Amino acid sequence: MAWDFETEPEFQELLDWADTFVREEVEPLDLAFHGLQFTPPDADLRKIIEPLKEEVRRRRLWAAHLGPELGGEGYGQLRLALLNEILGRSEWAPIIFGCQAPDTGNAEIIAHYGTEEQKERYLRPLLDGEVFSCYSMTEPQAGADPALFETRAERDGDGWVINGWKFFSSNARTAAFFIVMAVTDPQAGPYKGMSMFLVPSDTPGIRIERNVGLGDEPMGGGSHALIHYDDVRVPADAVLGGPGQAFVIAQTRLGGGRVHHAMRTIGQAKKALDMMCERALSRRTRDGVLADKQFVQGYIADSYAQLTQFRLFVLYVAWSIDKHNDYKKVRKDIAAVKVVMPQVLHDIAQRAAQVHGALGMSNEMPFQRMMTGAGVMGMADGPTEVHKVTVARQVLRDHRATEGIWPTGHLPSRLEAARAKFAAHLDLSPLDQEMGNL
């Protein structure tokens, strides 16, 4: 029986290096160049980040989500999860390690479903960190429900013409290309009637109506675009994976990505817990430090337990993906991770903010941004409620309805069955007497 909670020494050395590297070299970028991680760097910024990327490559941690044939290391989901726990502390870290969203998911599906020409044109620059990409799926009236999508792509001569609206298409304004999900066969339904298209961002007819921010970001200053595709013409070879394959491709893209998001969330939550503990030990009141107060101790204990439980669950899910190599077999647990993830970050960040008092509510600490981010994660890749339904349905498949009037846990019925099983040995046992008094 194999059961192990340790990381191989060789990979642990890489994780230890990444931990120090992110803290000392990458996290300062978050402060000095905040919000610029998805903006093509100018010459001065490139002089800073390119040596960092090169060091990551030298340590064999660049684009670790992909196999060696695509410039990655093929580490698998469990090792990726452990790495992403470290990267989650910094907004710049995924860029420096070549595994930023949405580019990671986009790279994965192009690697799986793209032609050699598509890989050369779109995947190689993405893996080299030279360009950014955009995943353009959700719609204003439909959210993430593909059954309600209205954006259409129709055959026209030797190509396709795309028309419709997409909402919350992240990084559209800096992306070199979009992956657009559109209805190509309305009669086939959402699971077989949609296709994905690789569309260069300079294609005529793409209009970014406005960019939407998060929370208290200024109007027009966000990075999540409302896009109008107005007679956007693309060639026949722009289809990714073939017509009608969009839903299958989307599921491939989202499965592993949710685990990566979860481990990055754990990294953020751990950062909040660390700051909470530091503040509790540092802040004095009239009769001692905050760490002596039972309410604060309760916050710390609850946060530690909540974070540890979630972390072990996510690592188990990552291990399961590696074991089965089939996202469908782990669908229930991936959905459960998505359900729990926002609550864990919100709860721990809220407690940390409370321990910091007025400072915790200010923009001089990161807790409000963390809580906003938790809310976003409750909506991204499908709302939490949808994933709860998925979990419930998957769990119910492993259970059966009772055939009789009484549930299988009904004690009088079980007692009757036990009496029948041991009839030869029973006269009036203490069990009978005890049950008779219930």
CSV table of N, CA, C and O in Angstrom, one decimal, residues 337-416:
chain,number,residue,atom,x,y,z
A,337,VAL,N,-13.4,21.3,-5.7
A,337,VAL,CA,-12.3,22.2,-5.5
A,337,VAL,C,-12.7,23.6,-5.9
A,337,VAL,O,-12.5,24.6,-5.1
A,338,LYS,N,-13.4,23.7,-7.0
A,338,LYS,CA,-13.9,25.0,-7.5
A,338,LYS,C,-14.9,25.6,-6.5
A,338,LYS,O,-14.9,26.8,-6.3
A,339,VAL,N,-15.7,24.8,-5.9
A,339,VAL,CA,-16.7,25.2,-4.9
A,339,VAL,C,-16.1,25.8,-3.7
A,339,VAL,O,-16.4,26.9,-3.2
A,340,VAL,N,-15.1,25.1,-3.1
A,340,VAL,CA,-14.5,25.4,-1.8
A,340,VAL,C,-13.5,26.6,-2.0
A,340,VAL,O,-13.4,27.4,-1.0
A,341,MET,N,-12.8,26.7,-3.1
A,341,MET,CA,-11.7,27.7,-3.3
A,341,MET,C,-12.1,29.1,-2.9
A,341,MET,O,-11.3,29.7,-2.1
A,342,PRO,N,-13.1,29.7,-3.4
A,342,PRO,CA,-13.4,31.1,-3.1
A,342,PRO,C,-13.6,31.3,-1.6
A,342,PRO,O,-13.2,32.4,-1.0
A,343,GLN,N,-14.3,30.4,-1.0
A,343,GLN,CA,-14.7,30.6,0.5
A,343,GLN,C,-13.4,30.5,1.3
A,343,GLN,O,-13.3,31.3,2.3
A,344,VAL,N,-12.5,29.7,1.0
A,344,VAL,CA,-11.3,29.6,1.8
A,344,VAL,C,-10.5,30.9,1.8
A,344,VAL,O,-10.1,31.4,2.8
A,345,LEU,N,-10.3,31.4,0.6
A,345,LEU,CA,-9.5,32.7,0.5
A,345,LEU,C,-10.3,33.8,1.2
A,345,LEU,O,-9.7,34.6,1.9
A,346,HIS,N,-11.6,33.9,0.9
A,346,HIS,CA,-12.4,35.0,1.5
A,346,HIS,C,-12.3,35.0,3.0
A,346,HIS,O,-12.1,36.0,3.7
A,347,ASP,N,-12.5,33.8,3.6
A,347,ASP,CA,-12.6,33.6,5.1
A,347,ASP,C,-11.3,34.0,5.7
A,347,ASP,O,-11.3,34.8,6.7
A,348,ILE,N,-10.2,33.5,5.2
A,348,ILE,CA,-8.9,33.8,5.8
A,348,ILE,C,-8.5,35.3,5.6
A,348,ILE,O,-8.0,35.9,6.5
A,349,ALA,N,-8.7,35.8,4.4
A,349,ALA,CA,-8.4,37.2,4.2
A,349,ALA,C,-9.3,38.1,5.1
A,349,ALA,O,-8.8,39.1,5.6
A,350,GLN,N,-10.5,37.8,5.3
A,350,GLN,CA,-11.4,38.6,6.1
A,350,GLN,C,-11.0,38.6,7.6
A,350,GLN,O,-10.9,39.6,8.2
A,351,ARG,N,-10.6,37.4,8.0
A,351,ARG,CA,-10.1,37.3,9.4
A,351,ARG,C,-8.8,38.1,9.6
A,351,ARG,O,-8.6,38.8,10.6
A,352,ALA,N,-7.9,38.0,8.6
A,352,ALA,CA,-6.6,38.7,8.6
A,352,ALA,C,-6.9,40.2,8.6
A,352,ALA,O,-6.2,41.0,9.4
A,353,ALA,N,-7.8,40.7,7.8
A,353,ALA,CA,-8.2,42.1,7.8
A,353,ALA,C,-8.7,42.5,9.2
A,353,ALA,O,-8.4,43.6,9.7
A,354,GLN,N,-9.5,41.7,9.8
A,354,GLN,CA,-10.1,42.0,11.1
A,354,GLN,C,-9.0,42.2,12.2
A,354,GLN,O,-9.1,43.1,13.0
A,355,VAL,N,-8.0,41.3,12.1
A,355,VAL,CA,-6.9,41.4,13.1
A,355,VAL,C,-6.1,42.7,12.9
A,355,VAL,O,-5.6,43.2,13.8
A,356,HIS,N,-6.0,43.1,11.7
A,356,HIS,CA,-5.3,44.4,11.4
A,356,HIS,C,-6.1,45.6,11.7
A,356,HIS,O,-5.5,46.7,11.5
A,357,GLY,N,-7.3,45.5,12.0
A,357,GLY,CA,-8.1,46.7,12.3
A,357,GLY,C,-8.4,47.6,11.1
A,357,GLY,O,-8.5,47.1,10.0
A,358,ALA,N,-8.3,48.9,11.4
A,358,ALA,CA,-8.6,49.9,10.3
A,358,ALA,C,-7.5,49.7,9.2
A,358,ALA,O,-7.9,49.8,8.0
A,359,LEU,N,-6.3,49.4,9.5
A,359,LEU,CA,-5.3,49.2,8.5
A,359,LEU,C,-5.7,48.0,7.6
A,359,LEU,O,-5.4,48.1,6.4
A,360,GLY,N,-6.3,47.0,8.1
A,360,GLY,CA,-6.7,45.9,7.3
A,360,GLY,C,-7.8,46.2,6.3
A,360,GLY,O,-7.9,45.6,5.2
A,361,MET,N,-8.6,47.3,6.6
A,361,MET,CA,-9.6,47.7,5.6
A,361,MET,C,-9.1,48.7,4.6
A,361,MET,O,-9.8,49.0,3.6
A,362,SER,N,-7.8,49.1,4.7
A,362,SER,CA,-7.3,50.2,3.9
A,362,SER,C,-6.6,49.5,2.6
A,362,SER,O,-6.4,48.3,2.6
A,363,ASN,N,-6.3,50.4,1.7
A,363,ASN,CA,-5.5,50.0,0.5
A,363,ASN,C,-4.0,49.9,0.7
A,363,ASN,O,-3.3,49.7,-0.2
A,364,GLU,N,-3.6,50.0,2.0
A,364,GLU,CA,-2.2,49.8,2.3
A,364,GLU,C,-1.9,48.3,2.7
A,364,GLU,O,-0.8,48.0,3.0
A,365,MET,N,-3.0,47.5,2.8
A,365,MET,CA,-2.8,46.1,2.9
A,365,MET,C,-3.6,45.4,1.8
A,365,MET,O,-4.5,46.0,1.3
A,366,PRO,N,-3.3,44.1,1.5
A,366,PRO,CA,-3.8,43.5,0.3
A,366,PRO,C,-5.1,42.7,0.6
A,366,PRO,O,-5.7,42.1,-0.3
A,367,PHE,N,-5.7,42.8,1.8
A,367,PHE,CA,-6.8,41.9,2.1
A,367,PHE,C,-8.1,42.2,1.3
A,367,PHE,O,-8.8,41.3,0.9
A,368,GLN,N,-8.4,43.5,1.1
A,368,GLN,CA,-9.6,43.8,0.3
A,368,GLN,C,-9.5,43.3,-1.1
A,368,GLN,O,-10.5,42.8,-1.7
A,369,ARG,N,-8.3,43.4,-1.7
A,369,ARG,CA,-8.1,42.9,-3.0
A,369,ARG,C,-8.2,41.3,-3.0
A,369,ARG,O,-8.8,40.8,-4.0
A,370,MET,N,-7.8,40.7,-2.0
A,370,MET,CA,-7.9,39.2,-1.9
A,370,MET,C,-9.4,38.8,-1.8
A,370,MET,O,-9.8,37.9,-2.5
A,371,MET,N,-10.2,39.6,-1.1
A,371,MET,CA,-11.6,39.2,-0.9
A,371,MET,C,-12.3,39.5,-2.2
A,371,MET,O,-13.2,38.7,-2.6
A,372,THR,N,-12.0,40.5,-2.9
A,372,THR,CA,-12.5,40.8,-4.3
A,372,THR,C,-12.2,39.6,-5.2
A,372,THR,O,-13.0,39.1,-6.0
A,373,GLY,N,-10.9,39.2,-5.1
A,373,GLY,CA,-10.4,38.1,-6.0
A,373,GLY,C,-11.2,36.8,-5.6
A,373,GLY,O,-11.5,36.0,-6.5
A,374,ALA,N,-11.5,36.6,-4.4
A,374,ALA,CA,-12.3,35.4,-4.0
A,374,ALA,C,-13.6,35.4,-4.7
A,374,ALA,O,-14.1,34.4,-5.2
A,375,GLY,N,-14.3,36.6,-4.7
A,375,GLY,CA,-15.5,36.7,-5.4
A,375,GLY,C,-15.4,36.5,-6.8
A,375,GLY,O,-16.3,35.8,-7.4
A,376,VAL,N,-14.4,36.9,-7.4
A,376,VAL,CA,-14.2,36.7,-8.9
A,376,VAL,C,-14.0,35.2,-9.1
A,376,VAL,O,-14.6,34.6,-10.1
A,377,MET,N,-13.3,34.5,-8.3
A,377,MET,CA,-13.1,33.1,-8.5
A,377,MET,C,-14.4,32.3,-8.3
A,377,MET,O,-14.5,31.2,-8.8
A,378,GLY,N,-15.3,32.9,-7.5
A,378,GLY,CA,-16.6,32.2,-7.4
A,378,GLY,C,-17.4,32.3,-8.7
A,378,GLY,O,-18.5,31.6,-8.8
A,379,MET,N,-17.0,33.1,-9.6
A,379,MET,CA,-17.7,33.3,-10.9
A,379,MET,C,-16.9,32.7,-12.1
A,379,MET,O,-17.5,32.3,-13.0
A,380,ALA,N,-15.6,32.8,-12.0
A,380,ALA,CA,-14.8,32.4,-13.2
A,380,ALA,C,-14.9,31.0,-13.4
A,380,ALA,O,-15.0,30.1,-12.5
A,381,ASP,N,-14.8,30.6,-14.7
A,381,ASP,CA,-14.9,29.2,-15.2
A,381,ASP,C,-16.2,28.6,-14.7
A,381,ASP,O,-16.3,27.4,-14.4
A,382,GLY,N,-17.3,29.4,-14.7
A,382,GLY,CA,-18.6,28.9,-14.2
A,382,GLY,C,-18.8,29.2,-12.8
A,382,GLY,O,-17.9,29.0,-11.9
A,383,PRO,N,-20.0,29.7,-12.4
A,383,PRO,CA,-20.3,30.1,-11.0
A,383,PRO,C,-20.3,28.9,-10.1
A,383,PRO,O,-20.5,27.7,-10.5
A,384,THR,N,-20.0,29.2,-8.8
A,384,THR,CA,-20.0,28.2,-7.8
A,384,THR,C,-21.2,27.3,-7.8
A,384,THR,O,-21.1,26.1,-7.6
A,385,GLU,N,-22.4,27.9,-8.0
A,385,GLU,CA,-23.6,27.1,-7.9
A,385,GLU,C,-23.7,26.0,-8.9
A,385,GLU,O,-24.2,24.9,-8.7
A,386,VAL,N,-23.2,26.3,-10.1
A,386,VAL,CA,-23.2,25.3,-11.2
A,386,VAL,C,-22.3,24.1,-10.8
A,386,VAL,O,-22.6,22.9,-11.0
A,387,HIS,N,-21.2,24.4,-10.2
A,387,HIS,CA,-20.3,23.3,-9.7
A,387,HIS,C,-20.8,22.6,-8.6
A,387,HIS,O,-20.6,21.3,-8.4
A,388,LYS,N,-21.6,23.2,-7.7
A,388,LYS,CA,-22.3,22.5,-6.6
A,388,LYS,C,-23.2,21.4,-7.2
A,388,LYS,O,-23.4,20.3,-6.7
A,389,VAL,N,-24.0,21.9,-8.3
A,389,VAL,CA,-24.9,20.9,-8.9
A,389,VAL,C,-24.1,19.7,-9.5
A,389,VAL,O,-24.5,18.6,-9.4
A,390,THR,N,-23.0,20.0,-10.1
A,390,THR,CA,-22.2,18.9,-10.7
A,390,THR,C,-21.7,18.0,-9.6
A,390,THR,O,-21.8,16.8,-9.7
A,391,VAL,N,-21.2,18.5,-8.5
A,391,VAL,CA,-20.8,17.7,-7.4
A,391,VAL,C,-21.9,16.8,-6.9
A,391,VAL,O,-21.8,15.6,-6.7
A,392,ALA,N,-23.1,17.4,-6.6
A,392,ALA,CA,-24.2,16.7,-6.1
A,392,ALA,C,-24.7,15.6,-7.0
A,392,ALA,O,-24.9,14.4,-6.6
A,393,ARG,N,-24.7,15.9,-8.3
A,393,ARG,CA,-25.1,14.8,-9.3
A,393,ARG,C,-24.1,13.7,-9.3
A,393,ARG,O,-24.5,12.5,-9.4
A,394,GLN,N,-22.9,14.0,-9.3
A,394,GLN,CA,-21.8,13.0,-9.3
A,394,GLN,C,-21.9,12.1,-8.0
A,394,GLN,O,-21.7,10.9,-8.1
A,395,VAL,N,-22.1,12.8,-6.9
A,395,VAL,CA,-22.2,12.0,-5.6
A,395,VAL,C,-23.4,11.1,-5.6
A,395,VAL,O,-23.3,9.9,-5.2
A,396,LEU,N,-24.5,11.6,-6.1
A,396,LEU,CA,-25.8,10.8,-6.1
A,396,LEU,C,-25.7,9.6,-7.0
A,396,LEU,O,-26.4,8.6,-6.8
A,397,ARG,N,-24.8,9.7,-8.0
A,397,ARG,CA,-24.6,8.5,-8.9
A,397,ARG,C,-24.1,7.3,-8.1
A,397,ARG,O,-24.3,6.1,-8.5
A,398,ASP,N,-23.4,7.5,-7.0
A,398,ASP,CA,-22.9,6.4,-6.2
A,398,ASP,C,-23.8,5.9,-5.1
A,398,ASP,O,-23.5,5.1,-4.3
A,399,HIS,N,-25.1,6.4,-5.2
A,399,HIS,CA,-26.1,5.9,-4.2
A,399,HIS,C,-27.3,5.4,-4.9
A,399,HIS,O,-27.6,5.7,-6.0
A,400,ARG,N,-28.1,4.7,-4.1
A,400,ARG,CA,-29.4,4.1,-4.6
A,400,ARG,C,-30.5,4.4,-3.7
A,400,ARG,O,-30.3,4.5,-2.5
A,401,ALA,N,-31.7,4.6,-4.3
A,401,ALA,CA,-32.9,4.8,-3.4
A,401,ALA,C,-33.3,3.5,-2.8
A,401,ALA,O,-33.0,2.4,-3.3
A,402,THR,N,-33.9,3.5,-1.6
A,402,THR,CA,-34.3,2.4,-0.9
A,402,THR,C,-35.6,1.8,-1.5
A,402,THR,O,-36.4,2.6,-2.0
A,403,GLU,N,-35.8,0.5,-1.5
A,403,GLU,CA,-37.0,0.0,-2.1
A,403,GLU,C,-38.2,-0.1,-1.2
A,403,GLU,O,-39.3,0.0,-1.6
A,404,GLY,N,-37.9,-0.1,0.1
A,404,GLY,CA,-39.0,-0.2,1.1
A,404,GLY,C,-39.4,1.2,1.6
A,404,GLY,O,-39.0,2.2,1.2
A,405,ILE,N,-40.4,1.2,2.5
A,405,ILE,CA,-40.8,2.4,3.1
A,405,ILE,C,-39.9,3.0,4.1
A,405,ILE,O,-39.8,4.3,4.3
A,406,TRP,N,-39.0,2.2,4.7
A,406,TRP,CA,-38.1,2.7,5.7
A,406,TRP,C,-36.7,2.8,5.1
A,406,TRP,O,-36.3,2.0,4.3
A,407,PRO,N,-35.9,3.8,5.6
A,407,PRO,CA,-34.6,4.0,5.1
A,407,PRO,C,-33.7,2.9,5.6
A,407,PRO,O,-34.0,2.2,6.6
A,408,THR,N,-32.5,2.6,4.9
A,408,THR,CA,-31.7,1.5,5.4
A,408,THR,C,-31.1,1.7,6.7
A,408,THR,O,-30.6,0.8,7.4
A,409,GLY,N,-31.0,3.0,7.2
A,409,GLY,CA,-30.5,3.2,8.6
A,409,GLY,C,-31.6,3.1,9.6
A,409,GLY,O,-31.3,3.4,10.8
A,410,HIS,N,-32.8,2.7,9.3
A,410,HIS,CA,-33.9,2.6,10.3
A,410,HIS,C,-33.6,1.5,11.3
A,410,HIS,O,-33.5,0.3,11.0
A,411,LEU,N,-33.4,1.9,12.6
A,411,LEU,CA,-32.9,1.0,13.6
A,411,LEU,C,-33.8,-0.1,13.9
A,411,LEU,O,-33.4,-1.3,14.1
A,412,PRO,N,-35.2,0.0,14.0
A,412,PRO,CA,-36.0,-1.1,14.3
A,412,PRO,C,-35.9,-2.2,13.1
A,412,PRO,O,-35.9,-3.4,13.4
A,413,SER,N,-35.8,-1.7,11.9
A,413,SER,CA,-35.7,-2.7,10.8
A,413,SER,C,-34.3,-3.4,10.8
A,413,SER,O,-34.2,-4.6,10.6
A,414,ARG,N,-33.3,-2.7,11.2
A,414,ARG,CA,-32.0,-3.3,11.3
A,414,ARG,C,-31.9,-4.3,12.5
A,414,ARG,O,-31.3,-5.3,12.4
A,415,LEU,N,-32.6,-3.9,13.6
A,415,LEU,CA,-32.7,-4.8,14.7
A,415,LEU,C,-33.4,-6.1,14.3
A,415,LEU,O,-33.0,-7.2,14.7
A,416,GLU,N,-34.5,-6.0,13.6
A,416,GLU,CA,-35.2,-7.2,13.1
A,416,GLU,C,-34.3,-8.1,12.3
A,416,GLU,O,-34.3,-9.3,12.4
